[in-house]
XYZ file of N, CA, C and O in Angstrom:
432
model
N 0.891 10.173 -8.677
C 1.215 9.979 -7.524
C 1.678 8.801 -6.847
O 0.780 7.834 -7.194
N 2.947 8.277 -6.102
C 3.357 6.958 -6.190
C 3.519 6.766 -4.331
O 3.829 7.966 -3.620
N 3.263 5.735 -3.621
C 3.234 5.297 -2.363
C 4.195 4.262 -1.792
O 4.307 3.327 -2.989
N 4.984 4.509 -1.014
C 5.993 3.290 -0.720
C 5.480 2.685 0.638
O 5.289 3.448 1.465
N 5.137 1.139 0.593
C 5.081 0.833 1.803
C 6.704 -0.299 1.910
O 6.657 -0.983 1.170
N 6.944 -0.256 3.206
C 8.141 -0.927 3.540
C 7.512 -1.965 4.794
O 7.181 -1.290 5.860
N 7.593 -3.121 4.803
C 7.790 -4.069 5.578
C 8.641 -4.241 6.682
O 9.835 -5.103 6.768
N 8.888 -3.060 7.471
C 9.908 -2.973 8.499
C 9.313 -3.110 9.819
O 9.958 -2.762 11.285
N 8.346 -3.942 10.598
C 7.918 -3.797 11.631
C 6.892 -2.872 12.404
O 6.541 -3.022 13.290
N 7.321 -1.698 11.588
C 6.286 -0.611 11.648
C 5.202 -0.085 10.981
O 4.953 0.780 11.105
N 5.118 -0.675 9.654
C 3.958 -0.477 8.837
C 2.593 0.124 8.802
O 2.262 0.957 8.631
N 2.046 -0.244 9.893
C 0.884 0.023 10.084
C 1.124 1.253 11.297
O -0.066 1.857 11.466
N 1.967 0.986 12.230
C 2.015 2.497 12.903
C 2.551 3.707 12.080
O 1.834 4.891 12.427
N 2.336 3.695 10.763
C 2.655 4.575 9.900
C 2.081 4.661 8.610
O 1.638 5.967 8.056
N 1.037 4.276 9.134
C -0.360 4.093 7.975
C -1.830 4.867 8.828
O -2.102 4.512 9.813
N -2.658 5.719 8.365
C -3.875 6.209 9.123
C -4.802 4.936 8.824
O -5.678 4.798 7.868
N -5.118 4.382 9.889
C -5.979 3.863 10.126
C -7.858 3.995 9.770
O -8.718 3.166 10.268
N -7.720 5.576 9.349
C -9.124 5.813 9.435
C -9.069 6.351 8.285
O -9.118 7.694 7.930
N -9.600 5.068 7.102
C -8.976 6.227 5.648
C -10.069 7.115 5.238
O -11.447 7.266 5.474
N -9.583 8.245 4.437
C -10.843 9.579 4.125
C -10.941 9.424 2.030
O -12.030 9.845 2.331
N -9.983 8.774 1.737
C -9.812 8.452 0.384
C -9.747 7.045 -0.181
O -9.157 6.185 0.708
N -10.255 6.761 -1.158
C -9.753 5.235 -1.363
C -8.168 5.097 -1.694
O -7.971 3.744 -1.204
N -7.663 6.061 -1.950
C -5.887 5.586 -1.971
C -5.436 5.228 -0.720
O -4.783 4.353 -0.258
N -5.850 5.853 0.346
C -5.374 5.335 1.464
C -6.461 3.954 2.750
O -5.537 3.693 3.080
N -7.497 3.527 1.594
C -8.157 2.238 1.983
C -6.581 1.304 1.366
O -6.879 0.615 1.812
N -6.638 1.653 0.384
C -5.447 0.821 -0.723
C -4.101 0.798 -0.044
O -4.015 -0.585 0.409
N -3.721 1.469 0.759
C -2.484 1.744 1.602
C -2.724 0.578 2.713
O -2.242 0.212 2.932
N -3.713 0.893 3.561
C -4.177 0.253 4.610
C -4.502 -1.313 4.292
O -3.818 -1.922 5.123
N -4.704 -1.609 3.267
C -5.206 -3.200 2.787
C -3.575 -3.586 2.122
O -3.501 -4.690 2.258
N -3.051 -2.464 1.536
C -1.497 -3.206 1.343
C -0.504 -3.632 2.603
O -0.254 -4.298 2.495
N -1.163 -2.715 3.178
C 0.139 -2.547 4.966
C -0.542 -3.791 5.434
O 0.226 -4.606 6.145
N -1.835 -4.441 5.224
C -2.075 -5.056 6.143
C -1.613 -6.818 5.611
O -1.409 -7.753 6.205
N -1.778 -6.700 4.114
C -1.340 -7.823 3.530
C 0.490 -8.055 3.771
O 0.907 -9.506 4.151
N 0.879 -6.910 3.872
C 2.447 -7.138 4.310
C 2.673 -7.634 5.771
O 3.793 -8.004 6.045
N 2.000 -7.213 6.415
C 2.471 -7.472 7.677
C 1.456 -8.955 8.440
O 1.665 -9.206 9.570
N 1.050 -9.473 7.532
C 0.164 -10.340 8.411
C 1.066 -11.480 7.623
O 1.707 -11.647 6.491
N 0.743 -12.674 7.879
C 1.302 -13.858 7.996
C 0.284 -15.202 7.225
O -0.874 -15.119 7.789
N 0.470 -15.978 6.166
C -0.321 -16.772 5.773
C -0.997 -17.362 6.921
O -0.176 -18.280 7.685
N -1.957 -17.458 6.618
C -3.040 -18.440 7.654
C -3.017 -18.047 9.282
O -3.678 -18.876 10.057
N -2.947 -16.768 9.471
C -3.054 -16.141 10.827
C -4.196 -15.191 11.166
O -4.251 -14.730 11.870
N -4.914 -15.065 9.514
C -5.985 -14.033 10.180
C -7.233 -15.037 9.665
O -7.359 -15.704 8.859
N -7.904 -15.093 11.027
C -9.545 -15.440 11.009
C -10.317 -15.562 10.138
O -10.419 -14.020 9.605
N -11.116 -16.276 9.297
C -11.884 -16.342 8.422
C -11.385 -15.902 6.919
O -11.846 -15.815 5.897
N -10.124 -15.478 6.675
C -9.573 -14.979 5.814
C -8.367 -15.587 5.454
O -7.000 -15.064 5.455
N -8.394 -16.958 5.659
C -6.625 -17.921 5.882
C -5.661 -17.782 4.819
O -4.555 -17.864 4.766
N -6.076 -17.520 3.891
C -5.051 -17.540 2.468
C -4.504 -15.749 2.747
O -3.795 -15.688 1.631
N -5.243 -14.949 3.329
C -4.242 -13.298 3.468
C -3.121 -13.662 4.194
O -3.103 -14.395 5.138
N -2.529 -12.806 3.521
C -0.625 -13.000 4.246
C 0.594 -13.358 3.412
O 0.246 -13.920 2.817
N 1.589 -12.996 4.027
C 3.052 -13.739 3.307
C 2.996 -14.932 3.840
O 2.674 -15.308 4.813
N 3.480 -15.603 2.766
C 4.236 -17.200 3.287
C 4.873 -17.495 3.848
O 6.261 -16.833 3.522
N 5.213 -18.203 4.875
C 6.686 -18.603 5.712
C 6.894 -19.609 5.519
O 8.068 -19.644 5.841
N 6.740 -20.441 4.357
C 7.490 -21.715 4.080
C 8.819 -21.314 3.780
O 9.834 -21.947 3.847
N 9.183 -19.925 3.715
C 10.530 -19.550 2.641
C 11.517 -18.937 3.923
O 12.701 -18.377 3.691
N 11.143 -18.922 5.372
C 11.863 -18.521 6.477
C 13.106 -18.758 6.310
O 14.065 -17.849 6.565
N 13.726 -19.819 6.347
C 15.199 -20.278 6.834
C 15.582 -20.693 5.530
O 16.722 -21.199 5.472
N 15.564 -20.135 4.259
C 15.933 -20.338 3.023
C 16.952 -19.114 2.849
O 16.695 -17.779 2.886
N 18.081 -18.956 1.642
C 18.577 -18.261 1.458
C 17.814 -17.031 0.627
O 17.038 -17.202 -0.691
N 18.054 -15.614 0.615
C 17.059 -14.775 0.438
C 17.039 -14.730 -1.299
O 16.542 -14.551 -1.903
N 18.342 -14.962 -1.369
C 18.583 -14.796 -2.987
C 17.951 -15.784 -4.012
O 17.886 -15.727 -4.805
N 17.769 -17.324 -3.057
C 16.786 -18.417 -3.587
C 15.541 -17.508 -3.760
O 14.807 -17.936 -4.897
N 15.025 -17.315 -2.401
C 13.564 -17.135 -2.831
C 13.048 -15.509 -2.795
O 11.924 -15.245 -2.989
N 13.908 -14.382 -3.190
C 13.175 -13.230 -3.500
C 12.606 -13.024 -4.822
O 11.399 -12.718 -4.732
N 12.610 -13.896 -5.664
C 11.404 -13.808 -6.767
C 9.907 -14.782 -6.700
O 9.044 -14.230 -6.549
N 10.479 -15.549 -5.644
C 9.278 -16.137 -4.818
C 7.964 -15.390 -3.688
O 7.314 -15.123 -4.218
N 9.276 -14.578 -3.405
C 8.752 -13.481 -2.322
C 7.873 -12.357 -3.305
O 6.635 -11.927 -2.875
N 8.069 -11.864 -3.995
C 7.651 -10.844 -4.909
C 6.438 -11.719 -5.965
O 5.461 -10.629 -5.874
N 6.560 -12.801 -6.251
C 5.264 -13.205 -7.243
C 4.672 -13.277 -6.007
O 3.070 -13.481 -6.000
N 4.610 -13.946 -4.354
C 3.317 -13.775 -3.493
C 2.953 -12.709 -3.375
O 1.936 -12.597 -3.222
N 3.837 -11.713 -3.606
C 3.073 -10.192 -3.273
C 2.248 -9.926 -4.508
O 0.847 -9.298 -3.640
N 2.494 -9.907 -5.281
C 1.888 -10.088 -6.571
C 0.137 -10.749 -6.504
O -0.588 -10.072 -6.503
N 0.608 -12.083 -6.260
C -0.564 -12.880 -6.075
C -1.553 -12.063 -4.484
O -3.158 -12.063 -5.083
N -1.032 -12.059 -3.751
C -1.649 -11.466 -2.280
C -2.717 -10.023 -2.859
O -4.043 -9.819 -2.514
N -1.671 -9.086 -3.645
C -2.355 -7.857 -4.134
C -3.260 -8.152 -4.858
O -4.479 -7.195 -4.853
N -2.999 -8.763 -6.096
C -4.089 -8.954 -6.930
C -5.637 -9.659 -6.396
O -6.454 -9.557 -6.731
N -5.622 -10.830 -5.630
C -6.588 -11.468 -4.492
C -7.120 -10.634 -3.639
O -8.602 -10.296 -3.422
N -6.364 -9.760 -2.901
C -7.161 -9.298 -1.692
C -7.280 -7.358 -1.845
O -8.147 -6.570 -1.010
N -6.453 -6.704 -2.840
C -6.425 -5.754 -3.163
C -6.016 -5.268 -4.684
O -5.227 -5.115 -4.962
N -6.814 -5.580 -5.579
C -7.015 -5.766 -7.175
C -6.812 -3.791 -7.524
O -6.542 -3.761 -8.457
N -7.450 -3.252 -6.396
C -7.517 -1.893 -6.895
C -5.909 -1.026 -6.960
O -5.625 0.092 -7.861
N -5.178 -1.641 -6.380
C -3.442 -1.056 -6.280
C -2.949 -1.411 -7.554
O -2.971 -2.748 -8.010
N -2.088 -0.322 -7.977
C -1.398 -0.741 -9.558
C 0.085 -0.651 -8.714
O 0.384 0.275 -8.102
N 0.421 -2.023 -8.655
C 1.998 -2.057 -8.241
C 3.055 -1.821 -9.316
O 2.988 -2.294 -10.416
N 4.009 -0.934 -8.605
C 5.371 -0.833 -9.226
C 6.454 -1.450 -8.925
O 6.573 -2.769 -9.019
N 7.616 -1.280 -8.394
C 8.476 -2.161 -8.094
C 8.716 -2.574 -6.837
O 8.258 -1.902 -5.675
N 8.685 -3.959 -6.492
C 8.725 -4.746 -5.421
C 10.496 -4.859 -5.300
O 11.096 -5.756 -5.791
N 10.821 -4.574 -4.278
C 12.291 -5.051 -3.687
C 12.108 -6.011 -2.133
O 11.547 -5.787 -1.481
N 13.340 -6.797 -2.500
C 13.380 -7.777 -1.013
C 14.934 -7.415 -0.664
O 15.874 -7.816 -1.463
N 15.127 -6.954 0.472
C 16.662 -6.902 0.442
C 17.047 -7.447 2.103
O 15.825 -7.189 3.030
N 17.530 -7.909 2.096
C 17.944 -9.063 3.719
C 19.415 -8.494 3.811
O 20.479 -9.253 4.706
N 19.957 -7.305 3.515
C 21.078 -6.786 3.570
C 21.368 -5.894 5.144
O 22.676 -5.223 5.540
N 20.299 -6.026 6.067
C 20.359 -5.099 7.210
C 21.188 -6.111 8.277
O 20.946 -7.213 8.024
N 21.658 -5.234 9.280
C 22.403 -6.045 10.443
C 21.595 -6.892 11.298
O 22.012 -8.009 12.049
N 20.583 -6.604 11.140
C 19.436 -7.634 12.375
C 18.961 -8.985 11.723
O 18.694 -9.812 12.355
N 19.570 -9.284 10.208
C 19.039 -10.153 9.394
C 17.732 -10.465 9.073
O 17.444 -11.511 8.602
N 16.843 -9.113 9.422
C 15.416 -9.366 8.938
C 15.379 -9.191 7.006
O 16.843 -8.336 6.668
N 14.229 -9.264 7.006
C 14.107 -9.038 5.333
C 13.211 -7.536 5.291
O 12.374 -7.646 5.982
N 14.138 -6.731 4.406
C 12.917 -5.553 4.086
C 12.662 -5.801 2.971
O 13.265 -5.907 1.676
N 11.090 -5.720 3.078
C 10.403 -5.742 1.534
C 9.654 -4.393 1.542
O 8.998 -3.839 2.378
N 10.016 -3.635 0.226
C 9.579 -2.406 -0.329
C 8.320 -2.881 -1.231
O 8.820 -3.306 -2.509
N 7.286 -2.404 -1.099
C 6.274 -2.216 -2.334
C 5.729 -0.999 -2.655
O 5.500 -0.082 -1.858
N 6.219 -0.594 -3.804
C 5.488 0.407 -4.483
C 4.578 0.765 -5.426
O 4.138 -0.122 -5.903
N 3.495 1.347 -4.625
C 1.999 1.301 -5.490
C 2.175 2.479 -5.674
O 2.290 4.072 -5.641
N 1.940 2.680 -7.498
C 1.978 3.724 -8.421
C 0.682 4.133 -8.724
O 0.781 5.471 -9.572
N -0.493 3.803 -8.097
C -1.774 3.953 -8.686
C -2.524 3.239 -7.824
O -2.368 2.211 -7.396
N -3.803 3.966 -8.313
C -5.278 2.926 -7.496
C -6.104 3.185 -8.834
O -6.425 3.828 -9.323
N -6.918 1.760 -8.796
C -7.794 1.681 -9.939
C -8.894 2.314 -9.487
O -9.285 2.057 -8.268
N -9.474 3.215 -10.145
C -11.374 3.587 -9.824
C -12.272 2.620 -10.078
O -12.507 2.204 -11.340
N -13.103 2.878 -9.357
C -14.540 1.754 -9.729
C -14.351 0.651 -9.631
O -13.751 -0.639 -9.348
């Protein structure tokens, strides 16, 4: 089974914040990683998406964003087994849509 997280501004609205399983815990943590900005979380300043790339062309920074996501999950939610990560800036509002596929959860 796999899960899709989309950083669409409503990511935490779509997630159950009362986890009953390890999989739900991983999804919550992944959603928080994608919805937070670097240095914005008190006591965990390293958590979140790096905003240094905001005003650069997406085709230039897409690989950097994917690498940042991998690093964030490796450090803050190592139980997640990541699948495909896509960065799309083709929406009409000019916002970046980031999609992260979690293909599994490591047990133990």
